Coordinates of C-alpha atoms and ligand atoms in Angstrom, one line a residue:
M362 CA 12.7 -116.0 -87.0
S363 CA 11.1 -116.4 -83.5
M364 CA 10.4 -119.7 -81.7
S365 CA 7.2 -121.3 -81.4
A366 CA 5.3 -119.3 -78.7
W367 CA 4.4 -122.6 -76.7
D368 CA 8.1 -123.7 -76.6
R369 CA 9.4 -120.2 -75.5
P370 CA 10.2 -120.2 -71.5
W371 CA 8.5 -117.8 -69.2
C372 CA 10.7 -115.4 -67.9
A373 CA 10.8 -116.3 -64.3
T374 CA 11.3 -120.1 -65.0
L375 CA 14.8 -119.9 -66.4
G376 CA 17.7 -120.7 -63.8
L377 CA 20.9 -122.0 -63.4
D378 CA 19.8 -125.2 -65.0
N379 CA 19.4 -123.4 -68.2
V380 CA 23.0 -122.0 -68.3
G381 CA 24.6 -121.9 -71.7
E382 CA 21.3 -122.5 -73.5
S383 CA 20.1 -119.8 -76.2
V384 CA 16.8 -118.8 -75.4
E385 CA 14.3 -116.6 -76.7
V386 CA 11.8 -114.6 -74.6
V387 CA 9.0 -112.0 -74.8
G388 CA 7.5 -109.3 -72.2
W389 CA 7.3 -105.9 -71.1
V390 CA 10.5 -103.8 -70.0
R391 CA 10.0 -102.9 -66.4
R392 CA 13.2 -101.1 -66.0
R393 CA 16.5 -100.0 -67.7
R394 CA 19.8 -99.1 -66.0
D395 CA 22.6 -97.9 -68.1
L396 CA 26.0 -98.6 -66.7
G397 CA 28.1 -97.2 -69.5
G398 CA 29.1 -99.9 -71.9
L399 CA 26.5 -102.2 -70.3
V400 CA 22.9 -102.1 -70.1
F401 CA 20.6 -104.3 -67.8
V402 CA 17.1 -104.4 -68.6
D403 CA 14.3 -106.4 -66.2
L404 CA 12.1 -107.9 -68.6
R405 CA 8.5 -108.9 -67.2
D406 CA 5.8 -111.5 -68.1
R407 CA 3.2 -113.3 -66.1
S408 CA 5.5 -115.3 -64.6
G409 CA 7.9 -112.9 -63.0
L410 CA 11.2 -111.0 -63.9
L411 CA 14.3 -111.9 -65.9
Q412 CA 17.4 -109.8 -66.3
L413 CA 18.5 -108.9 -69.7
V414 CA 22.2 -107.6 -70.3
F415 CA 23.3 -105.9 -73.3
E416 CA 27.0 -105.7 -74.0
E417 CA 29.5 -104.7 -76.7
A418 CA 27.9 -104.0 -80.2
M419 CA 24.2 -104.7 -78.5
V420 CA 24.7 -101.6 -75.8
S421 CA 23.0 -99.1 -78.4
E422 CA 20.0 -101.7 -79.0
G423 CA 19.7 -102.0 -75.2
E424 CA 19.7 -97.9 -74.7
R425 CA 16.9 -97.5 -77.0
L426 CA 14.7 -99.3 -74.8
S427 CA 12.2 -97.7 -72.1
G428 CA 9.8 -98.7 -69.5
E429 CA 6.6 -101.1 -70.8
D430 CA 8.1 -101.5 -74.3
V431 CA 7.2 -105.0 -75.6
I432 CA 10.0 -106.8 -76.9
R433 CA 11.1 -110.0 -78.0
A434 CA 15.0 -111.0 -77.1
R435 CA 17.2 -113.6 -78.0
G436 CA 20.4 -114.4 -76.1
T437 CA 22.5 -117.0 -74.0
V438 CA 21.6 -117.8 -70.3
R439 CA 24.4 -117.1 -68.0
P440 CA 25.3 -116.9 -64.6
R441 CA 25.0 -113.6 -62.6
A442 CA 28.4 -112.1 -61.7
E443 CA 29.9 -113.0 -58.3
G444 CA 27.8 -111.5 -55.6
Q445 CA 25.1 -110.0 -57.9
A446 CA 22.5 -113.2 -57.3
N447 CA 19.0 -111.7 -56.1
P448 CA 17.5 -114.1 -53.9
D449 CA 14.0 -112.4 -54.2
L450 CA 13.7 -113.3 -57.8
A451 CA 12.9 -117.3 -59.1
S452 CA 15.3 -116.1 -61.9
G453 CA 17.6 -114.2 -59.6
E454 CA 20.8 -116.5 -60.2
I455 CA 21.0 -116.0 -63.9
E456 CA 20.8 -113.2 -66.7
V457 CA 20.6 -113.4 -70.5
L458 CA 23.3 -111.8 -72.6
V459 CA 21.2 -110.5 -75.5
D460 CA 22.5 -110.9 -78.9
E461 CA 19.2 -110.4 -80.9
L462 CA 16.5 -107.6 -79.9
E463 CA 13.2 -106.7 -81.5
V464 CA 11.1 -104.0 -80.4
L465 CA 7.2 -105.3 -80.9
T466 CA 5.9 -102.3 -79.7
P467 CA 7.0 -99.1 -78.0
A468 CA 5.1 -97.9 -75.0
E469 CA 4.2 -94.4 -73.7
T470 CA 4.9 -93.7 -69.9
P471 CA 2.3 -95.3 -68.0
P472 CA 0.1 -93.1 -65.4
F473 CA 1.4 -95.3 -62.4
V474 CA 4.6 -97.5 -61.9
I475 CA 4.1 -100.9 -62.6
E476 CA 5.2 -102.7 -59.3
D477 CA 3.7 -104.4 -56.0
N478 CA 4.3 -101.3 -53.9
V479 CA 2.0 -99.1 -55.8
N480 CA 1.1 -95.9 -54.5
A481 CA -1.1 -94.9 -57.2
S482 CA -4.9 -94.4 -55.6
E483 CA -7.4 -97.2 -56.2
E484 CA -9.2 -95.1 -58.8
L485 CA -6.4 -94.3 -61.0
R486 CA -5.5 -98.3 -60.8
L487 CA -9.1 -99.3 -61.8
T488 CA -9.4 -96.8 -64.6
H489 CA -6.1 -98.3 -66.1
R490 CA -7.0 -101.8 -64.8
Y491 CA -5.3 -103.6 -67.6
L492 CA -2.0 -101.9 -66.3
D493 CA -2.8 -102.6 -62.6
L494 CA -3.2 -106.2 -63.5
R495 CA 0.3 -106.4 -64.9
R496 CA 1.6 -105.7 -61.4
P497 CA 2.9 -109.3 -60.1
Q498 CA 0.6 -109.4 -57.3
M499 CA -2.2 -108.9 -59.1
T500 CA -1.3 -111.2 -61.8
S501 CA -0.6 -113.8 -59.3
N502 CA -4.2 -113.4 -57.8
L503 CA -5.9 -114.1 -61.1
V504 CA -3.3 -117.1 -61.5
L505 CA -4.6 -118.6 -58.3
R506 CA -8.2 -117.7 -58.8
H507 CA -7.9 -120.0 -61.9
R508 CA -6.0 -122.7 -60.0
V509 CA -9.0 -122.8 -57.5
V510 CA -11.7 -122.8 -60.4
A511 CA -9.5 -125.7 -62.4
T512 CA -9.3 -127.7 -59.1
A513 CA -12.8 -127.4 -58.3
R514 CA -13.8 -128.3 -61.6
R515 CA -11.6 -131.4 -61.5
F516 CA -12.9 -132.4 -58.1
F517 CA -16.5 -132.2 -58.9
D518 CA -15.8 -134.1 -62.2
E519 CA -14.3 -137.0 -60.3
M520 CA -17.2 -137.1 -58.0
D521 CA -19.6 -137.3 -60.9
F522 CA -21.2 -133.7 -61.0
V523 CA -22.2 -132.3 -64.4
E524 CA -21.7 -128.8 -65.0
V525 CA -24.3 -127.0 -66.6
E526 CA -24.9 -123.5 -67.6
T527 CA -28.1 -121.9 -66.5
P528 CA -29.6 -118.6 -68.0
V529 CA -28.5 -115.1 -67.5
L530 CA -31.6 -113.6 -68.7
T531 CA -34.4 -115.2 -66.5
R532 CA -36.9 -114.1 -63.8
S533 CA -36.8 -113.1 -60.7
T534 CA -35.0 -115.8 -58.6
P535 CA -35.7 -116.0 -54.7
E536 CA -32.8 -114.8 -53.0
G537 CA -34.3 -111.8 -51.4
A538 CA -32.1 -108.9 -52.9
R539 CA -32.8 -106.3 -55.5
D540 CA -32.8 -107.4 -59.2
F541 CA -31.0 -106.2 -61.9
L542 CA -33.4 -106.0 -64.7
V543 CA -32.9 -106.1 -68.7
P544 CA -35.9 -104.8 -70.7
S545 CA -37.1 -106.9 -73.3
R546 CA -37.3 -105.2 -77.0
V547 CA -39.6 -108.2 -78.4
H548 CA -41.8 -107.8 -75.4
K549 CA -42.1 -104.2 -74.3
G550 CA -42.9 -103.7 -71.2
G551 CA -41.6 -107.0 -70.2
F552 CA -38.3 -107.4 -68.2
Y553 CA -35.6 -110.1 -67.7
A554 CA -34.1 -110.4 -64.2
L555 CA -30.4 -111.3 -63.9
P556 CA -29.9 -114.2 -61.7
Q557 CA -29.2 -113.6 -58.0
S558 CA -28.3 -117.1 -58.1
P559 CA -29.2 -120.2 -60.2
Q560 CA -31.3 -121.6 -57.1
L561 CA -34.6 -122.5 -59.2
F562 CA -32.5 -124.0 -62.0
K563 CA -30.4 -126.0 -60.1
Q564 CA -33.4 -127.5 -58.2
L565 CA -35.0 -128.2 -61.5
L566 CA -32.0 -130.0 -62.8
Q567 CA -32.7 -132.4 -59.7
V568 CA -36.2 -132.9 -61.1
A569 CA -34.7 -133.5 -64.5
G570 CA -32.9 -136.7 -63.0
L571 CA -29.3 -134.9 -63.2
G572 CA -28.6 -135.9 -59.9
R573 CA -25.4 -134.0 -59.4
Y574 CA -24.8 -130.4 -60.5
V575 CA -22.1 -127.8 -60.4
Q576 CA -21.7 -124.4 -61.8
I577 CA -19.2 -121.6 -61.8
A578 CA -22.2 -119.2 -61.7
R579 CA -22.3 -115.7 -62.1
C580 CA -24.9 -114.1 -59.9
F581 CA -26.2 -110.5 -59.7
R582 CA -27.7 -108.7 -56.9
D583 CA -28.5 -104.8 -56.7
E584 CA -27.5 -104.1 -53.4
D585 CA -25.9 -101.2 -51.8
L586 CA -22.2 -102.3 -51.9
R587 CA -19.8 -102.6 -49.0
A588 CA -15.8 -103.2 -49.1
D589 CA -16.6 -107.1 -49.7
R590 CA -19.5 -106.7 -52.1
Q591 CA -19.8 -106.6 -55.8
P592 CA -22.8 -106.2 -57.7
E593 CA -22.1 -109.4 -60.0
F594 CA -19.9 -112.3 -58.4
T595 CA -19.2 -115.8 -58.6
Q596 CA -20.4 -118.6 -56.7
I597 CA -19.1 -122.3 -56.8
D598 CA -23.0 -123.6 -57.2
V599 CA -23.8 -127.0 -56.1
E600 CA -27.0 -129.0 -56.0
A601 CA -27.4 -133.1 -55.4
S602 CA -30.1 -135.4 -55.2
F603 CA -30.6 -138.1 -52.6
I604 CA -28.4 -136.7 -50.1
T605 CA -28.5 -135.2 -46.5
E606 CA -26.8 -132.4 -44.8
H607 CA -24.0 -135.0 -44.0
D608 CA -23.3 -135.4 -47.8
I609 CA -22.9 -131.9 -48.4
F610 CA -20.5 -131.6 -45.4
T611 CA -17.9 -134.2 -46.6
L612 CA -18.1 -133.2 -50.3
I613 CA -17.4 -129.6 -49.4
E614 CA -14.7 -130.9 -46.9
R615 CA -13.2 -132.9 -49.6
L616 CA -13.2 -130.0 -52.0
F617 CA -11.3 -127.8 -49.5
A618 CA -8.7 -130.6 -49.0
R619 CA -8.1 -130.1 -52.5
I620 CA -8.1 -126.2 -52.9
F621 CA -6.7 -124.9 -49.8
P622 CA -3.4 -126.6 -50.1
L623 CA -2.8 -124.6 -53.2
V624 CA -1.8 -121.9 -50.7
G625 CA -0.3 -124.2 -48.1
I626 CA -3.4 -124.3 -45.8
E627 CA -4.3 -127.7 -44.6
P628 CA -7.9 -127.8 -43.3
P629 CA -8.9 -130.5 -40.8
Q630 CA -10.6 -133.7 -42.5
I631 CA -13.7 -133.1 -40.5
Y632 CA -14.9 -129.5 -39.3
P633 CA -16.3 -128.9 -36.0
R634 CA -20.3 -128.4 -36.2
L635 CA -22.0 -125.5 -34.1
T636 CA -25.7 -124.7 -34.3
Y637 CA -26.7 -121.4 -34.8
R638 CA -27.8 -121.2 -31.2
E639 CA -24.7 -122.3 -29.8
A640 CA -22.5 -119.9 -32.3
M641 CA -24.7 -116.8 -31.0
E642 CA -24.6 -117.8 -27.4
R643 CA -20.9 -118.4 -27.5
F644 CA -19.6 -115.9 -29.8
G645 CA -22.4 -113.6 -30.6
S646 CA -22.1 -114.2 -34.3
D647 CA -23.3 -116.9 -36.9
R648 CA -20.0 -116.8 -38.5
P649 CA -17.8 -117.3 -35.4
D650 CA -14.2 -116.9 -35.5
T651 CA -12.9 -119.6 -33.3
R652 CA -9.2 -118.9 -33.6
F653 CA -9.2 -117.2 -30.1
G654 CA -11.1 -117.2 -27.1
L655 CA -13.1 -114.2 -25.6
E656 CA -16.1 -116.7 -25.4
L657 CA -19.3 -114.9 -24.1
H658 CA -20.5 -115.8 -20.4
E659 CA -23.9 -115.7 -19.2
L660 CA -24.4 -113.3 -16.4
A661 CA -28.2 -113.1 -16.1
H662 CA -28.4 -115.1 -13.1
L663 CA -26.1 -112.6 -10.9
C664 CA -28.2 -109.7 -12.0
E665 CA -31.8 -110.2 -10.4
G666 CA -31.9 -108.2 -7.2
C667 CA -27.9 -107.3 -7.4
G668 CA -28.7 -103.7 -6.6
F669 CA -27.6 -102.2 -10.1
H670 CA -30.8 -101.2 -11.5
V671 CA -29.3 -101.2 -15.0
L672 CA -28.5 -104.8 -14.7
E673 CA -31.6 -105.8 -13.0
K674 CA -33.7 -104.5 -15.8
A675 CA -31.7 -105.8 -18.8
A676 CA -31.9 -109.4 -17.0
A677 CA -35.6 -109.2 -16.5
E678 CA -36.3 -107.8 -20.1
G679 CA -33.6 -109.4 -22.2
R680 CA -30.1 -110.9 -21.9
V681 CA -26.9 -110.0 -19.9
K682 CA -23.7 -111.3 -21.2
G683 CA -20.1 -110.7 -20.9
L684 CA -16.7 -111.6 -22.0
V685 CA -13.3 -111.7 -20.5
L686 CA -10.0 -110.1 -21.8
P687 CA -7.0 -111.7 -20.2
G688 CA -4.7 -109.0 -18.9
G689 CA -7.1 -106.2 -20.1
E690 CA -7.0 -104.5 -16.6
K691 CA -4.7 -102.2 -18.2
M692 CA -7.1 -100.6 -20.4
S693 CA -7.5 -97.0 -19.7
R694 CA -10.8 -95.1 -19.0
K695 CA -10.5 -93.5 -22.6
Q696 CA -10.0 -96.8 -24.3
L697 CA -13.1 -98.4 -22.2
D698 CA -15.2 -95.4 -23.4
Q699 CA -14.4 -96.2 -26.9
L700 CA -15.3 -99.8 -26.6
S701 CA -18.8 -98.3 -25.3
E702 CA -19.0 -96.2 -28.5
L703 CA -18.3 -99.2 -30.7
V704 CA -21.2 -101.1 -29.3
R705 CA -23.8 -98.3 -29.5
P706 CA -24.5 -98.9 -33.0
F707 CA -26.1 -102.1 -32.2
G708 CA -28.7 -100.6 -30.0
A709 CA -26.5 -101.2 -26.7
A710 CA -26.5 -98.5 -24.1
G711 CA -22.7 -99.1 -23.6
V712 CA -20.1 -101.6 -22.0
L713 CA -20.1 -102.1 -18.2
W714 CA -16.5 -103.2 -17.1
F715 CA -15.2 -104.9 -14.3
K716 CA -11.5 -105.1 -13.3
R717 CA -9.7 -107.3 -10.9
T718 CA -6.4 -105.7 -10.1
T719 CA -3.6 -106.8 -8.0
E720 CA -5.0 -104.1 -5.4
G721 CA -8.6 -105.4 -5.7
V722 CA -11.6 -104.9 -8.1
A723 CA -12.8 -102.0 -9.8
S724 CA -15.8 -101.2 -11.9
P725 CA -18.3 -98.1 -12.5
A726 CA -20.9 -100.4 -10.7
K727 CA -18.9 -100.9 -7.6
K728 CA -20.8 -98.3 -5.6
A729 CA -24.4 -100.1 -6.3
L730 CA -23.1 -103.6 -6.2
G731 CA -20.5 -103.4 -3.6
E732 CA -17.1 -105.1 -3.5
D733 CA -18.7 -108.6 -3.0
G734 CA -20.9 -107.8 -5.9
V735 CA -18.1 -107.2 -8.3
V736 CA -16.2 -110.1 -7.4
R737 CA -19.2 -112.0 -7.8
F738 CA -19.4 -111.1 -11.5
L739 CA -15.4 -111.5 -11.7
D740 CA -15.5 -114.9 -10.0
D741 CA -18.4 -116.3 -12.2
A742 CA -17.0 -115.2 -15.5
G743 CA -13.4 -116.9 -14.5
A744 CA -11.7 -113.5 -14.5
A745 CA -8.3 -113.6 -13.0
A746 CA -5.8 -111.2 -11.6
G747 CA -5.2 -108.6 -14.2
D748 CA -8.2 -109.3 -16.5
L749 CA -11.2 -107.3 -17.6
L750 CA -14.8 -108.4 -17.8
L751 CA -16.9 -106.5 -20.3
V752 CA -20.5 -106.9 -20.0
V753 CA -23.7 -105.9 -22.2
G754 CA -27.2 -106.1 -21.4
G755 CA -30.3 -105.4 -23.4
P756 CA -32.4 -107.4 -26.1
E757 CA -31.1 -110.6 -27.0
R758 CA -30.1 -109.5 -30.6
T759 CA -28.3 -106.3 -29.4
V760 CA -26.5 -108.5 -26.8
F761 CA -25.2 -110.8 -29.4
S762 CA -24.4 -108.3 -31.8
A763 CA -22.7 -105.9 -29.6
L764 CA -20.5 -108.7 -27.8
G765 CA -19.8 -110.5 -31.2
A766 CA -18.3 -107.1 -32.7
L767 CA -16.5 -106.3 -29.3
R768 CA -14.7 -109.7 -29.6
L769 CA -13.6 -109.2 -33.1
H770 CA -12.5 -105.7 -32.3
L771 CA -10.3 -106.9 -29.5
A772 CA -8.8 -109.9 -31.2
E773 CA -7.9 -107.3 -34.0
E774 CA -6.5 -104.8 -31.5
F775 CA -4.7 -107.2 -29.4
D776 CA -3.5 -109.5 -32.5
L777 CA -5.2 -112.5 -30.6
A778 CA -5.7 -114.9 -33.9
P779 CA -2.4 -116.9 -34.1
V780 CA -0.5 -116.2 -37.2
G781 CA -0.9 -119.3 -39.6
R782 CA -3.7 -120.8 -37.8
H783 CA -7.0 -121.5 -39.7
D784 CA -10.4 -122.6 -38.4
F785 CA -12.8 -124.2 -40.5
L786 CA -16.2 -124.9 -39.2
W787 CA -20.1 -125.5 -39.8
V788 CA -23.0 -123.8 -38.5
T789 CA -26.0 -125.7 -38.7
D790 CA -29.7 -125.3 -37.5
F791 CA -30.2 -121.7 -38.7
P792 CA -33.6 -120.2 -37.7
L793 CA -36.0 -120.8 -40.7
L794 CA -37.7 -117.7 -40.6
E795 CA -36.4 -113.8 -39.8
W796 CA -39.2 -111.6 -38.6
S797 CA -39.0 -108.1 -40.1
E798 CA -40.3 -105.4 -37.7
D799 CA -40.5 -102.7 -40.8
D800 CA -42.8 -105.2 -43.0
G801 CA -44.4 -106.7 -39.9
R802 CA -44.0 -110.4 -41.6
F803 CA -41.8 -113.2 -41.6
F804 CA -39.1 -113.6 -44.3
A805 CA -37.0 -116.7 -45.3
M806 CA -33.7 -116.6 -43.8
H807 CA -32.2 -118.5 -46.6
H808 CA -34.7 -118.7 -49.2
P809 CA -38.3 -120.1 -49.2
F810 CA -37.3 -123.6 -50.5
T811 CA -35.1 -124.6 -47.4
A812 CA -36.6 -127.5 -45.7
P813 CA -37.6 -127.1 -41.9
H814 CA -36.7 -129.5 -39.4
P815 CA -39.1 -132.2 -39.7
E816 CA -39.6 -132.2 -35.8
D817 CA -39.9 -128.5 -35.9
L818 CA -42.9 -128.6 -38.6
P819 CA -45.9 -128.0 -35.9
L820 CA -43.9 -124.8 -34.8
L821 CA -44.4 -123.7 -38.3
E822 CA -47.8 -122.5 -37.3
S823 CA -47.6 -122.1 -33.4
D824 CA -44.1 -120.3 -32.9
P825 CA -42.9 -119.8 -36.5
A826 CA -39.6 -118.0 -35.1
A827 CA -38.4 -121.2 -33.2
T828 CA -38.5 -123.2 -36.3
R829 CA -35.2 -124.5 -37.3
A830 CA -34.1 -124.8 -41.2
R831 CA -32.0 -127.7 -42.6
A832 CA -29.7 -124.9 -43.7
Y833 CA -25.8 -124.7 -42.9
D834 CA -22.7 -122.1 -43.5
V835 CA -19.3 -123.1 -43.8
V836 CA -17.2 -120.5 -42.2
M837 CA -13.4 -120.1 -42.2
D838 CA -11.5 -117.7 -39.7
G839 CA -15.0 -115.9 -39.0
V840 CA -15.9 -115.6 -42.6
E841 CA -18.7 -117.2 -44.4
L842 CA -17.4 -119.0 -47.4
G843 CA -20.7 -120.4 -48.4
G844 CA -24.2 -121.9 -47.3
G845 CA -26.9 -123.9 -48.5
S846 CA -29.7 -126.1 -47.2
I847 CA -31.7 -129.4 -47.8
R848 CA -34.7 -128.2 -49.8
I849 CA -38.3 -128.8 -49.4
S850 CA -39.4 -131.6 -51.7
D851 CA -42.9 -132.1 -50.1
A852 CA -46.0 -130.0 -51.7
A853 CA -47.8 -129.8 -48.4
V854 CA -44.8 -128.5 -46.5
Q855 CA -44.1 -125.8 -49.4
R856 CA -47.7 -124.5 -49.0
Q857 CA -47.3 -124.4 -45.1
M858 CA -44.1 -122.4 -46.0
F859 CA -45.6 -119.9 -48.5
A860 CA -48.4 -119.2 -46.1
T861 CA -46.1 -118.7 -43.2
L862 CA -44.6 -116.2 -45.4
G863 CA -47.6 -114.3 -46.6
I864 CA -47.2 -115.6 -50.3
D865 CA -50.6 -116.7 -51.2
E866 CA -51.6 -119.0 -53.8
A867 CA -51.7 -116.7 -56.7
E868 CA -48.5 -115.0 -55.9
A869 CA -46.6 -118.4 -55.5
Q870 CA -48.3 -119.4 -59.0
A871 CA -47.0 -116.4 -60.4
R872 CA -43.4 -116.3 -59.1
F873 CA -42.5 -119.8 -58.8
G874 CA -45.4 -121.8 -60.5
F875 CA -43.0 -123.5 -63.1
L876 CA -41.0 -125.2 -60.1
L877 CA -44.2 -126.2 -57.9
E878 CA -45.4 -127.7 -61.1
A879 CA -42.2 -129.4 -62.0
F880 CA -42.0 -130.9 -58.4
R881 CA -45.6 -132.7 -59.1
Y882 CA -43.7 -135.1 -61.5
G883 CA -41.6 -136.7 -59.1
V884 CA -38.9 -134.6 -57.3
P885 CA -36.1 -136.5 -55.9
P886 CA -34.9 -135.2 -52.1
H887 CA -32.5 -132.6 -52.8
G888 CA -30.2 -130.0 -51.4
G889 CA -27.0 -127.6 -52.1
I890 CA -24.6 -125.0 -51.3
A891 CA -23.0 -122.0 -53.0
L892 CA -19.6 -121.0 -52.0
G893 CA -18.6 -117.1 -52.7
L894 CA -15.7 -117.7 -54.9
D895 CA -14.4 -114.1 -54.7
R896 CA -14.3 -114.0 -50.9
M897 CA -12.7 -117.4 -50.9
V898 CA -9.6 -116.8 -53.1
M899 CA -9.6 -113.2 -51.4
L900 CA -8.7 -114.9 -48.3
M901 CA -6.6 -117.5 -50.1
A902 CA -4.3 -114.9 -51.8
G903 CA -4.2 -113.0 -48.2
R904 CA -5.9 -109.9 -49.5
D905 CA -8.4 -107.8 -47.8
S906 CA -10.5 -106.7 -50.8
I907 CA -12.4 -108.9 -53.3
R908 CA -11.7 -106.4 -55.9
D909 CA -8.1 -107.8 -55.8
V910 CA -9.2 -111.0 -57.1
I911 CA -11.5 -109.9 -59.6
A912 CA -10.2 -108.9 -63.1
F913 CA -12.6 -106.0 -63.9
P914 CA -14.4 -105.1 -60.7
K915 CA -16.7 -102.3 -60.0
T916 CA -16.2 -99.8 -57.5
T917 CA -18.2 -99.2 -54.2
S918 CA -20.7 -97.0 -56.2
A919 CA -21.1 -100.0 -58.7
T920 CA -19.4 -98.3 -61.6
C921 CA -16.6 -99.5 -63.8
L922 CA -14.0 -96.8 -64.1
M923 CA -12.5 -98.2 -66.8
T924 CA -15.3 -98.8 -69.5
R925 CA -17.4 -95.9 -67.8
A926 CA -20.3 -98.4 -67.2
P927 CA -23.2 -97.9 -66.5
S928 CA -23.6 -95.3 -69.3
E929 CA -26.1 -93.3 -71.1
V930 CA -27.8 -94.9 -74.2
D931 CA -29.0 -93.6 -77.3
A932 CA -32.4 -92.3 -77.5
S933 CA -33.0 -94.6 -80.5
Q934 CA -32.2 -97.6 -78.3
L935 CA -34.5 -96.6 -75.6
T936 CA -37.4 -96.1 -77.9
E937 CA -36.7 -99.5 -79.6
L938 CA -37.0 -101.1 -76.0
G939 CA -40.2 -98.9 -75.3
L940 CA -38.4 -96.8 -72.7
S941 CA -38.1 -93.2 -71.9
R942 CA -35.2 -91.2 -70.6
P943 CA -36.1 -90.1 -67.0
Q944 CA -36.7 -86.5 -66.6
S945 CA -33.9 -85.1 -64.5
Ligands
LIG1252 N1 -28.9 -120.0 -53.7 C1 -28.4 -119.9 -52.4 C2 -27.5 -118.7 -52.5 O1 -27.1 -118.2 -53.4 C3 -27.3 -120.9 -51.9 C4 -28.0 -122.4 -52.0 O2 -29.0 -122.3 -51.3 O3 -27.3 -123.5 -52.4 O4 -27.1 -118.1 -51.2

């Protein structure tokens, strides 16, 4: 008779306290070692490993076991023999001397060895994801993810938030990515869109008077995938009424004070705030990693009439900024050329370098600028002996992105971020609008319901690009964990916003008519934020890929190797939906 499942201990929870107890355990055979008259078996379950020993009459039972067999064993906990304790295991000081064994199901040899230092390809791992997830590291990622969600749910409940599920079959939402569409059988030619976020619904819940909404929400965006993107991902989605930016900041700071300690990270009580402008000027990024220096330095004022045509032109037409790498003077010509390669994809012509060595100063611009000119740049940027100054000139966007990327590259190459340090911050005052050269029009940088700064309202007409939004992002160690905004609740401002975006009355009605109508019947001022759960758990687990914290992720080409989705469907299913197979 086996004992109640709920009273059975997990493998790795047994220890010296249990010595002498008769226990029952279940799990998978990780490994068997036959020592002649003695068999050791490592048993694995979700919690970790436990050593089983088969002696005397039980030896033949132990010998039958092979890797990944599922077993139930009963036995007595005893300390391991002198010198045999394994400090790497939670249950490393004990073993269970088995007196009863049942093989529940035998297993075939799996396609790869199930252990943390797996050398199987990711393709093979994803094809047999259930085996991959059996690896302790992966199991613990899923458990951590659960703890984060459970902690968040508890926190929001205490803060009087109500979790509401919003539809998955809906219509296009305003996040601006490509939609996944689902054809309607009943309404042939009609399509549902999977939500890119619950944005409109969470705003409608504020009109409904809910006041505080939260949802662990699945979002879908049909975008080209990058390493840290998935076509479906999860947000901790939040919206509340009668609040300001400040209320969102304190809410998330309090939430993180509960979540991050789960992995021993203690965020500060209040995070520094940087405006978007300041973040770009100082770090060349709207999600700055502030764990190290290498801040961008203004150099345009030295360029006018300096004698070096390239710099003169860049300063006249755009921006010139640089950053100092302490001790960087040792970089070789080849390494410096590589830095130029690095910035070219951003549209920069290259990186102009200035060195201050013990012998003097050096730079490819020395001929044109003269020794004094080179010294002037180095002095102004604060470069000491042994330092390297790297300068980029050109259009503002190019200068920011090139130096921003250079900064991250150097920090990585020279290990500049101190181990164990974590920086949390808010970036505020994002531009409301983004100009698209390709489309010749403005797009909402966040989404069209984001409120402009009241004092910038006149700019919406006169200088739309300069209008600041009441939008904010929360950033940890250079990674955007989430973003949101205070929303427009004034119909006139919303009309003006649509006009600036080139959305006419008819289009606004067609796409968002239900929201605009709702706002006519008493809309509270409101705002919210969405946190990217996958990325947050990835950082907390110390992984580099969000696929490691998602149970069944897609590949970078948006396929599921295990289920083979997406797949073709029967002709009859297509007919029913009023669709035809594409001719290839
Ligand atoms: N819905 C937005 C997003 O998914 C977040 C927000 O504004 O709350 O990015």
